[in-house]
GROMACS .gro file of C-alpha atoms in nm:
model
  446
    1MET     CA    1   3.022  -0.172   6.721
    2PRO     CA    2   2.804  -0.077   7.016
    3SER     CA    3   2.874  -0.226   7.353
    4ARG     CA    4   2.610  -0.452   7.517
    5PRO     CA    5   2.498  -0.331   7.857
    6ALA     CA    6   2.434  -0.610   8.097
    7THR     CA    7   2.076  -0.710   8.144
    8THR     CA    8   1.955  -0.673   8.498
    9ALA     CA    9   1.954  -1.015   8.665
   10PRO     CA   10   1.612  -1.113   8.781
   11ALA     CA   11   1.558  -1.129   9.159
   12SER     CA   12   1.365  -1.458   9.105
   13PRO     CA   13   1.425  -1.672   8.797
   14LEU     CA   14   1.087  -1.850   8.852
   15THR     CA   15   0.907  -1.518   8.862
   16SER     CA   16   1.074  -1.411   8.533
   17TRP     CA   17   0.977  -1.740   8.365
   18LEU     CA   18   0.610  -1.698   8.484
   19ILE     CA   19   0.601  -1.341   8.350
   20TRP     CA   20   0.746  -1.452   8.021
   21LEU     CA   21   0.492  -1.746   8.008
   22THR     CA   22   0.200  -1.506   8.060
   23ALA     CA   23   0.327  -1.278   7.777
   24ALA     CA   24   0.390  -1.576   7.549
   25VAL     CA   25   0.032  -1.689   7.591
   26VAL     CA   26  -0.060  -1.356   7.419
   27TYR     CA   27   0.162  -1.456   7.130
   28LEU     CA   28  -0.015  -1.800   7.128
   29LEU     CA   29  -0.350  -1.634   7.088
   30ALA     CA   30  -0.210  -1.398   6.819
   31VAL     CA   31  -0.075  -1.692   6.613
   32PHE     CA   32  -0.414  -1.874   6.639
   33HIS     CA   33  -0.593  -1.567   6.511
   34ARG     CA   34  -0.323  -1.511   6.236
   35THR     CA   35  -0.332  -1.869   6.106
   36SER     CA   36  -0.706  -1.938   6.147
   37LEU     CA   37  -0.773  -1.849   5.788
   38GLY     CA   38  -0.538  -2.122   5.681
   39VAL     CA   39  -0.809  -2.385   5.736
   40ALA     CA   40  -1.098  -2.144   5.719
   41GLY     CA   41  -1.004  -2.012   5.371
   42LEU     CA   42  -1.246  -2.230   5.182
   43ASP     CA   43  -1.520  -2.148   5.428
   44ALA     CA   44  -1.444  -1.773   5.390
   45ALA     CA   45  -1.455  -1.800   5.009
   46GLU     CA   46  -1.795  -1.963   5.031
   47ARG     CA   47  -1.929  -1.733   5.306
   48PHE     CA   48  -1.823  -1.406   5.127
   49GLY     CA   49  -1.848  -1.534   4.762
   50VAL     CA   50  -1.486  -1.454   4.655
   51GLY     CA   51  -1.218  -1.615   4.441
   52SER     CA   52  -0.844  -1.691   4.491
   53ALA     CA   53  -0.713  -1.339   4.444
   54ALA     CA   54  -0.969  -1.191   4.683
   55LEU     CA   55  -0.902  -1.468   4.935
   56ALA     CA   56  -0.530  -1.390   4.913
   57THR     CA   57  -0.618  -1.028   4.996
   58PHE     CA   58  -0.726  -1.131   5.347
   59THR     CA   59  -0.381  -1.253   5.420
   60VAL     CA   60  -0.195  -0.985   5.234
   61LEU     CA   61  -0.390  -0.720   5.423
   62GLN     CA   62  -0.337  -0.870   5.763
   63ILE     CA   63   0.037  -0.946   5.704
   64GLY     CA   64   0.085  -0.617   5.533
   65VAL     CA   65  -0.051  -0.435   5.840
   66TYR     CA   66   0.175  -0.656   6.058
   67ALA     CA   67   0.484  -0.575   5.859
   68ALA     CA   68   0.403  -0.211   5.836
   69MET     CA   69   0.367  -0.187   6.212
   70GLN     CA   70   0.678  -0.366   6.316
   71VAL     CA   71   0.901  -0.063   6.337
   72PRO     CA   72   0.643   0.159   6.508
   73THR     CA   73   0.582  -0.139   6.751
   74GLY     CA   74   0.952  -0.146   6.837
   75VAL     CA   75   0.944   0.225   6.904
   76LEU     CA   76   0.625   0.195   7.116
   77VAL     CA   77   0.770  -0.095   7.314
   78ASP     CA   78   1.096   0.096   7.390
   79ARG     CA   79   0.890   0.406   7.489
   80PHE     CA   80   0.591   0.269   7.685
   81GLY     CA   81   0.713  -0.080   7.790
   82PRO     CA   82   0.596  -0.428   7.676
   83ARG     CA   83   0.314  -0.471   7.928
   84ARG     CA   84   0.107  -0.179   7.802
   85VAL     CA   85   0.165  -0.270   7.440
   86LEU     CA   86   0.065  -0.636   7.502
   87THR     CA   87  -0.253  -0.514   7.667
   88GLY     CA   88  -0.334  -0.309   7.354
   89ALA     CA   89  -0.260  -0.611   7.129
   90LEU     CA   90  -0.508  -0.824   7.314
   91LEU     CA   91  -0.782  -0.557   7.274
   92PHE     CA   92  -0.721  -0.530   6.900
   93LEU     CA   93  -0.698  -0.918   6.852
   94GLY     CA   94  -1.024  -0.978   7.042
   95LEU     CA   95  -1.226  -0.699   6.874
   96GLY     CA   96  -1.097  -0.806   6.530
   97GLN     CA   97  -1.198  -1.168   6.581
   98VAL     CA   98  -1.540  -1.072   6.716
   99LEU     CA   99  -1.594  -0.857   6.412
  100LEU     CA  100  -1.487  -1.136   6.175
  101ALA     CA  101  -1.729  -1.375   6.355
  102LEU     CA  102  -2.019  -1.138   6.286
  103ALA     CA  103  -1.912  -1.024   5.934
  104GLN     CA  104  -2.160  -1.088   5.650
  105THR     CA  105  -1.983  -0.906   5.376
  106TYR     CA  106  -1.634  -0.929   5.224
  107ALA     CA  107  -1.558  -0.558   5.304
  108VAL     CA  108  -1.637  -0.592   5.675
  109ALA     CA  109  -1.429  -0.920   5.689
  110LEU     CA  110  -1.132  -0.730   5.541
  111VAL     CA  111  -1.161  -0.460   5.807
  112ALA     CA  112  -1.169  -0.732   6.070
  113ARG     CA  113  -0.857  -0.896   5.941
  114GLY     CA  114  -0.682  -0.561   5.932
  115VAL     CA  115  -0.774  -0.505   6.296
  116LEU     CA  116  -0.640  -0.855   6.376
  117GLY     CA  117  -0.315  -0.769   6.188
  118LEU     CA  118  -0.272  -0.460   6.404
  119GLY     CA  119  -0.321  -0.657   6.728
  120ASP     CA  120  -0.087  -0.931   6.596
  121ALA     CA  121   0.172  -0.673   6.506
  122LEU     CA  122   0.199  -0.547   6.869
  123THR     CA  123   0.264  -0.891   7.013
  124PHE     CA  124   0.594  -1.063   6.930
  125VAL     CA  125   0.829  -0.772   6.959
  126SER     CA  126   0.676  -0.695   7.296
  127VAL     CA  127   0.741  -1.051   7.422
  128LEU     CA  128   1.098  -1.049   7.302
  129ARG     CA  129   1.162  -0.703   7.455
  130LEU     CA  130   1.022  -0.844   7.793
  131ALA     CA  131   1.258  -1.147   7.750
  132ALA     CA  132   1.555  -0.907   7.692
  133ASN     CA  133   1.467  -0.734   8.018
  134HIS     CA  134   1.430  -1.046   8.231
  135PHE     CA  135   1.696  -1.284   8.095
  136PRO     CA  136   2.067  -1.269   8.037
  137GLY     CA  137   2.206  -1.286   7.676
  138ARG     CA  138   2.301  -1.651   7.694
  139GLN     CA  139   1.941  -1.745   7.752
  140TYR     CA  140   1.783  -1.502   7.504
  141MET     CA  141   1.803  -1.738   7.199
  142LEU     CA  142   1.642  -2.019   7.401
  143VAL     CA  143   1.365  -1.797   7.540
  144THR     CA  144   1.306  -1.656   7.191
  145ALA     CA  145   1.276  -2.017   7.053
  146LEU     CA  146   1.053  -2.121   7.336
  147THR     CA  147   0.826  -1.822   7.252
  148GLY     CA  148   0.796  -1.937   6.897
  149THR     CA  149   0.726  -2.293   7.015
  150LEU     CA  150   0.448  -2.179   7.243
  151GLY     CA  151   0.303  -1.970   6.957
  152PHE     CA  152   0.293  -2.281   6.744
  153LEU     CA  153   0.045  -2.428   6.991
  154GLY     CA  154  -0.189  -2.161   6.872
  155ASN     CA  155  -0.099  -2.265   6.516
  156LEU     CA  156  -0.173  -2.629   6.607
  157ALA     CA  157  -0.519  -2.523   6.749
  158ALA     CA  158  -0.586  -2.354   6.403
  159THR     CA  159  -0.546  -2.686   6.212
  160LEU     CA  160  -0.760  -2.993   6.267
  161PRO     CA  161  -0.941  -2.858   6.592
  162LEU     CA  162  -1.049  -2.551   6.417
  163THR     CA  163  -1.155  -2.751   6.113
  164LEU     CA  164  -1.373  -2.974   6.332
  165LEU     CA  165  -1.527  -2.658   6.508
  166LEU     CA  166  -1.607  -2.490   6.179
  167ALA     CA  167  -1.775  -2.812   6.061
  168GLY     CA  168  -1.967  -2.831   6.395
  169PRO     CA  169  -2.074  -2.513   6.573
  170GLY     CA  170  -1.982  -2.315   6.266
  171TRP     CA  171  -1.819  -1.988   6.172
  172THR     CA  172  -1.985  -1.736   6.403
  173PRO     CA  173  -1.982  -1.936   6.735
  174THR     CA  174  -1.624  -2.045   6.681
  175PHE     CA  175  -1.469  -1.710   6.608
  176LEU     CA  176  -1.693  -1.525   6.849
  177ALA     CA  177  -1.576  -1.750   7.142
  178ALA     CA  178  -1.212  -1.704   7.036
  179GLY     CA  179  -1.250  -1.322   7.038
  180LEU     CA  180  -1.415  -1.313   7.382
  181VAL     CA  181  -1.144  -1.538   7.540
  182THR     CA  182  -0.878  -1.305   7.397
  183LEU     CA  183  -1.044  -0.997   7.543
  184ALA     CA  184  -1.079  -1.165   7.879
  185PHE     CA  185  -0.704  -1.237   7.889
  186THR     CA  186  -0.621  -0.862   7.913
  187ALA     CA  187  -0.696  -0.884   8.290
  188VAL     CA  188  -0.431  -1.152   8.332
  189VAL     CA  189  -0.162  -0.957   8.154
  190THR     CA  190  -0.249  -0.638   8.345
  191LEU     CA  191  -0.213  -0.815   8.680
  192ARG     CA  192   0.072  -1.059   8.614
  193VAL     CA  193   0.318  -0.906   8.373
  194ARG     CA  194   0.612  -0.674   8.485
  195ASP     CA  195   0.823  -0.496   8.231
  196THR     CA  196   1.140  -0.553   8.442
  197PRO     CA  197   1.232  -0.751   8.753
  198SER     CA  198   1.200  -0.432   8.961
  199ASP     CA  199   0.925  -0.229   8.776
  200ARG     CA  200   0.575  -0.306   8.666
  201THR     CA  201   0.598  -0.042   8.391
  202ALA     CA  202   0.932   0.062   8.247
  203ALA     CA  203   0.843   0.359   8.026
  204SER     CA  204   1.128   0.572   7.883
  205PRO     CA  205   1.122   0.944   7.873
  206SER     CA  206   0.919   1.097   7.592
  207ALA     CA  207   1.136   1.149   7.276
  208SER     CA  208   1.083   1.393   6.998
  209MET     CA  209   1.032   1.268   6.645
  210PRO     CA  210   1.393   1.371   6.540
  211GLU     CA  211   1.522   1.163   6.833
  212VAL     CA  212   1.300   0.869   6.741
  213ALA     CA  213   1.416   0.893   6.382
  214ALA     CA  214   1.780   0.913   6.491
  215GLN     CA  215   1.734   0.594   6.701
  216LEU     CA  216   1.575   0.421   6.403
  217ARG     CA  217   1.858   0.525   6.171
  218GLU     CA  218   2.114   0.398   6.423
  219ALA     CA  219   1.946   0.059   6.437
  220VAL     CA  220   1.922   0.032   6.058
  221ARG     CA  221   2.285   0.145   6.017
  222ILE     CA  222   2.414  -0.160   6.215
  223PRO     CA  223   2.513  -0.440   5.975
  224GLY     CA  224   2.390  -0.703   6.227
  225THR     CA  225   2.043  -0.545   6.228
  226ARG     CA  226   2.025  -0.571   5.844
  227LEU     CA  227   2.161  -0.928   5.854
  228GLY     CA  228   1.892  -1.008   6.103
  229PHE     CA  229   1.630  -0.857   5.859
  230TRP     CA  230   1.734  -1.071   5.562
  231THR     CA  231   1.772  -1.383   5.772
  232HIS     CA  232   1.415  -1.336   5.889
  233PHE     CA  233   1.304  -1.247   5.532
  234SER     CA  234   1.443  -1.576   5.395
  235ALA     CA  235   1.375  -1.844   5.663
  236PRO     CA  236   0.998  -1.839   5.761
  237PHE     CA  237   0.800  -1.720   5.464
  238SER     CA  238   0.768  -2.066   5.302
  239GLN     CA  239   0.614  -2.200   5.621
  240ASN     CA  240   0.400  -1.881   5.664
  241VAL     CA  241   0.248  -1.889   5.315
  242MET     CA  242   0.154  -2.260   5.345
  243VAL     CA  243   0.007  -2.234   5.696
  244LEU     CA  244  -0.162  -1.894   5.668
  245LEU     CA  245  -0.337  -1.942   5.337
  246TRP     CA  246  -0.219  -2.168   5.055
  247GLY     CA  247  -0.140  -2.499   5.221
  248LEU     CA  248  -0.492  -2.626   5.258
  249PRO     CA  249  -0.603  -2.519   4.904
  250PHE     CA  250  -0.283  -2.672   4.756
  251LEU     CA  251  -0.343  -3.002   4.924
  252VAL     CA  252  -0.730  -3.008   4.858
  253ASP     CA  253  -0.765  -2.840   4.513
  254GLY     CA  254  -0.415  -2.897   4.379
  255GLN     CA  255  -0.336  -3.252   4.520
  256GLY     CA  256  -0.685  -3.394   4.564
  257TYR     CA  257  -0.663  -3.478   4.942
  258PRO     CA  258  -0.970  -3.460   5.173
  259ALA     CA  259  -0.990  -3.145   5.396
  260THR     CA  260  -0.938  -3.346   5.715
  261THR     CA  261  -0.626  -3.511   5.567
  262ALA     CA  262  -0.497  -3.177   5.451
  263SER     CA  263  -0.546  -3.008   5.787
  264SER     CA  264  -0.364  -3.301   5.957
  265LEU     CA  265  -0.072  -3.255   5.714
  266LEU     CA  266  -0.058  -2.884   5.800
  267ALA     CA  267  -0.014  -2.995   6.168
  268VAL     CA  268   0.332  -3.125   6.054
  269PHE     CA  269   0.441  -2.758   6.036
  270VAL     CA  270   0.344  -2.698   6.387
  271VAL     CA  271   0.502  -3.019   6.538
  272GLY     CA  272   0.825  -2.964   6.347
  273ALA     CA  273   0.854  -2.603   6.461
  274MET     CA  274   0.775  -2.697   6.821
  275VAL     CA  275   1.046  -2.964   6.827
  276GLY     CA  276   1.304  -2.771   6.629
  277GLY     CA  277   1.275  -2.440   6.811
  278PRO     CA  278   1.408  -2.531   7.151
  279VAL     CA  279   1.670  -2.764   7.006
  280LEU     CA  280   1.805  -2.496   6.770
  281GLY     CA  281   1.764  -2.220   7.027
  282GLY     CA  282   1.957  -2.413   7.297
  283PHE     CA  283   2.237  -2.507   7.063
  284VAL     CA  284   2.285  -2.169   6.896
  285GLY     CA  285   2.273  -2.001   7.237
  286ARG     CA  286   2.581  -2.200   7.332
  287ARG     CA  287   2.749  -2.167   6.990
  288PRO     CA  288   2.653  -1.829   6.838
  289GLU     CA  289   2.933  -1.838   6.590
  290LEU     CA  290   2.758  -2.125   6.406
  291ARG     CA  291   2.422  -1.951   6.361
  292MET     CA  292   2.484  -1.805   6.017
  293PRO     CA  293   2.645  -2.122   5.864
  294LEU     CA  294   2.343  -2.315   5.998
  295ALA     CA  295   2.103  -2.062   5.840
  296VAL     CA  296   2.275  -2.093   5.499
  297THR     CA  297   2.259  -2.472   5.510
  298TYR     CA  298   1.894  -2.452   5.600
  299LEU     CA  299   1.809  -2.227   5.302
  300VAL     CA  300   1.987  -2.464   5.064
  301THR     CA  301   1.767  -2.750   5.210
  302VAL     CA  302   1.458  -2.537   5.156
  303ALA     CA  303   1.552  -2.483   4.799
  304VAL     CA  304   1.591  -2.862   4.740
  305THR     CA  305   1.254  -2.919   4.918
  306TRP     CA  306   1.065  -2.689   4.684
  307ALA     CA  307   1.235  -2.847   4.385
  308VAL     CA  308   1.102  -3.189   4.501
  309LEU     CA  309   0.749  -3.064   4.565
  310LEU     CA  310   0.713  -2.869   4.244
  311GLY     CA  311   0.889  -3.125   4.025
  312TRP     CA  312   0.705  -3.434   4.148
  313PRO     CA  313   0.490  -3.588   3.871
  314GLY     CA  314   0.120  -3.620   3.965
  315GLN     CA  315  -0.011  -3.624   4.320
  316VAL     CA  316   0.273  -3.580   4.579
  317PRO     CA  317   0.243  -3.882   4.809
  318ILE     CA  318   0.198  -3.828   5.188
  319ALA     CA  319   0.541  -4.001   5.238
  320VAL     CA  320   0.702  -3.710   5.053
  321LEU     CA  321   0.474  -3.431   5.189
  322VAL     CA  322   0.555  -3.512   5.554
  323PRO     CA  323   0.929  -3.479   5.533
  324ALA     CA  324   0.900  -3.177   5.301
  325PHE     CA  325   0.668  -2.999   5.538
  326THR     CA  326   0.898  -3.096   5.824
  327VAL     CA  327   1.182  -2.913   5.652
  328LEU     CA  328   0.969  -2.605   5.582
  329SER     CA  329   0.852  -2.609   5.943
  330PHE     CA  330   1.192  -2.527   6.069
  331GLY     CA  331   1.170  -2.185   5.906
  332GLY     CA  332   1.015  -2.037   6.222
  333PRO     CA  333   1.300  -2.165   6.447
  334PHE     CA  334   1.571  -2.048   6.207
  335SER     CA  335   1.414  -1.704   6.179
  336THR     CA  336   1.480  -1.650   6.548
  337ILE     CA  337   1.852  -1.620   6.458
  338GLY     CA  338   1.753  -1.276   6.324
  339PHE     CA  339   1.624  -1.169   6.662
  340ALA     CA  340   1.934  -1.283   6.839
  341LEU     CA  341   2.137  -1.073   6.590
  342ALA     CA  342   1.915  -0.769   6.676
  343ARG     CA  343   1.979  -0.811   7.044
  344ASP     CA  344   2.351  -0.883   7.017
  345TYR     CA  345   2.440  -0.593   6.778
  346ASN     CA  346   2.237  -0.324   6.953
  347PRO     CA  347   2.226  -0.157   7.299
  348ILE     CA  348   1.941  -0.280   7.525
  349SER     CA  349   1.758   0.059   7.494
  350ARG     CA  350   1.724  -0.002   7.120
  351VAL     CA  351   1.654  -0.369   7.112
  352GLY     CA  352   1.274  -0.315   7.061
  353THR     CA  353   1.333  -0.095   6.765
  354ALA     CA  354   1.593  -0.327   6.610
  355THR     CA  355   1.369  -0.634   6.674
  356GLY     CA  356   1.081  -0.456   6.497
  357ILE     CA  357   1.304  -0.391   6.199
  358VAL     CA  358   1.405  -0.757   6.181
  359ASN     CA  359   1.055  -0.880   6.214
  360VAL     CA  360   0.947  -0.680   5.914
  361GLY     CA  361   1.159  -0.909   5.692
  362GLY     CA  362   0.972  -1.237   5.709
  363PHE     CA  363   0.637  -1.070   5.672
  364VAL     CA  364   0.736  -0.866   5.370
  365ALA     CA  365   0.846  -1.191   5.210
  366THR     CA  366   0.518  -1.370   5.320
  367THR     CA  367   0.298  -1.080   5.187
  368ALA     CA  368   0.470  -1.064   4.850
  369ALA     CA  369   0.472  -1.444   4.804
  370ALA     CA  370   0.114  -1.495   4.917
  371LEU     CA  371  -0.016  -1.226   4.685
  372ALA     CA  372   0.193  -1.353   4.396
  373VAL     CA  373   0.052  -1.708   4.443
  374GLY     CA  374  -0.303  -1.585   4.445
  375VAL     CA  375  -0.258  -1.371   4.126
  376LEU     CA  376  -0.078  -1.659   3.941
  377LEU     CA  377  -0.365  -1.899   4.040
  378GLU     CA  378  -0.610  -1.666   3.882
  379VAL     CA  379  -0.407  -1.619   3.573
  380THR     CA  380  -0.328  -1.989   3.518
  381GLY     CA  381  -0.675  -2.118   3.612
  382GLY     CA  382  -0.562  -2.281   3.933
  383ASP     CA  383  -0.222  -2.441   3.835
  384TYR     CA  384  -0.050  -2.462   4.178
  385ARG     CA  385   0.277  -2.584   4.036
  386ILE     CA  386   0.325  -2.260   3.837
  387ALA     CA  387   0.187  -2.040   4.112
  388LEU     CA  388   0.418  -2.189   4.380
  389LEU     CA  389   0.721  -2.117   4.167
  390THR     CA  390   0.697  -1.785   4.347
  391MET     CA  391   0.840  -1.955   4.656
  392PRO     CA  392   1.195  -2.047   4.517
  393VAL     CA  393   1.218  -1.704   4.345
  394VAL     CA  394   1.155  -1.516   4.673
  395LEU     CA  395   1.394  -1.756   4.853
  396ALA     CA  396   1.679  -1.697   4.617
  397PHE     CA  397   1.644  -1.319   4.644
  398GLY     CA  398   1.643  -1.330   5.023
  399ALA     CA  399   1.934  -1.577   5.039
  400TRP     CA  400   2.143  -1.344   4.816
  401ARG     CA  401   2.077  -1.044   5.040
  402MET     CA  402   2.139  -1.237   5.358
  403SER     CA  403   2.479  -1.357   5.221
  404VAL     CA  404   2.577  -0.997   5.134
  405TRP     CA  405   2.499  -0.870   5.486
  406TRP     CA  406   2.663  -1.176   5.646
  407LEU     CA  407   2.996  -1.072   5.494
  408ARG     CA  408   2.939  -0.713   5.592
  409ALA     CA  409   2.853  -0.803   5.952
  410ARG     CA  410   3.165  -1.017   5.980
  411ALA     CA  411   3.373  -0.738   5.850
  412ALA     CA  412   3.229  -0.501   6.111
  413VAL     CA  413   3.307  -0.752   6.398
  414PHE     CA  414   3.660  -0.790   6.283
  415ALA     CA  415   3.705  -0.417   6.249
  416ALA     CA  416   3.573  -0.366   6.601
  417GLU     CA  417   3.812  -0.625   6.732
  418GLU     CA  418   4.110  -0.449   6.569
  419ARG     CA  419   3.995  -0.118   6.746
  420GLY     CA  420   3.981  -0.298   7.082
  421GLU     CA  421   3.605  -0.259   7.107
  422PRO     CA  422   3.368  -0.530   7.253
  423VAL     CA  423   3.202  -0.751   6.993
  424PRO     CA  424   2.874  -0.951   7.015
  425VAL     CA  425   3.041  -1.280   6.909
  426ARG     CA  426   3.393  -1.409   6.846
  427LEU     CA  427   3.430  -1.526   6.488
  428ARG     CA  428   3.701  -1.725   6.311
  429ARG     CA  429   3.853  -1.555   6.012
  430HIS     CA  430   3.836  -1.718   5.670
  431ARG     CA  431   4.002  -1.631   5.339
  432TRP     CA  432   3.665  -1.518   5.193
  433ASP     CA  433   3.636  -1.258   5.478
  434ALA     CA  434   3.832  -1.030   5.243
  435ALA     CA  435   3.514  -1.006   5.041
  436GLY     CA  436   3.329  -0.898   5.348
  437VAL     CA  437   3.575  -0.607   5.396
  438ALA     CA  438   3.528  -0.497   5.042
  439LEU     CA  439   3.150  -0.513   5.080
  440GLU     CA  440   3.168  -0.319   5.408
  441ARG     CA  441   3.346  -0.043   5.232
  442ALA     CA  442   3.108  -0.041   4.947
  443PRO     CA  443   2.787   0.163   4.944
  444SER     CA  444   2.555  -0.026   5.189
  445ALA     CA  445   2.223  -0.007   5.007
  446ALA     CA  446   1.988  -0.291   5.130
   0.00000   0.00000   0.00000
């Protein structure tokens, strides 16, 4: 169990908060670009003349690029510092959105979404690495949750406001303006963000490929990193799939609601996450030993929610959709537990790499589920109840793997305590921890 070096205390807390806020605005812009197709999906289908499976490919490509880039992003952030990587993220986001605004063919639009995915991929890990540099461990969970909350403001802008803009000025002016604003924000990041309280740029010495591979292996080897991966795999994908692509078509084509009503209902995801993030972050920051019991409880609640949505006869009433979407909206806040695990179980020099590994989880689940829903819609002729059965299947798989690594991580903590080593969190032993010991000694294939 690696020890946790102390994070350098900021010379000025206000300065660190302002630096974080500037970086978090980059994440806000990334989330807006990421989720914009959630309400523009039907416009995209008409503009490019494509069906459900091709429409799903937009999201699958973007999220696939995002997921594939998370580990390289973590390595880049540890090597070059978050400020430089955030600047690159803004350039890719802005250029991708400008290209999408001008695209006239499906192929060009796919390229644009791939570029957006690359810019998006560079963002969140960079913000969290910046937070790890500027804030002590007891505040990290709260800052992470606040980052997610601010990001959901971008999500909120991509619901009803974006729907109204697409109905008014239209596709090209709306997305062109969004791309140009994003490009302009690079100047703010360049001038205002500092990697650490003492250094504008905190680049590490150049490492050889074998050294990078060794650092990656060390991060993957830690049970807490893998627990973080499967926690992030299981918690946010339901929310992501609905917000990024299939929420509006489900409500409009599957449930018969008007587009404005549907986009307003999608705003429930944003409001719930914005409220739930700081509350959960503040509480878990004070009681880290409760984070995994809370995560398990949440996943059970999500399973019940999908059972209600998919089992409801006829049109699901708004009085049921609102609380159901509220439950699913907490997936983002609960996924931040995975990032806290990455920080707690790894030394500060490897936090970016470990965070990148964890962040892959939710987007692997999102990509697989979004694609499966699109394919099943094509096969069944648009039956959303059958297509969305994908969601509880992916949830069950993720919850199973998370449970396995929870037991293994607990066993590793107790073993470290017995050796007199520092541990990331003090845990209370239970009778079922014997199973964790057995799992820790078993072959650790994820």
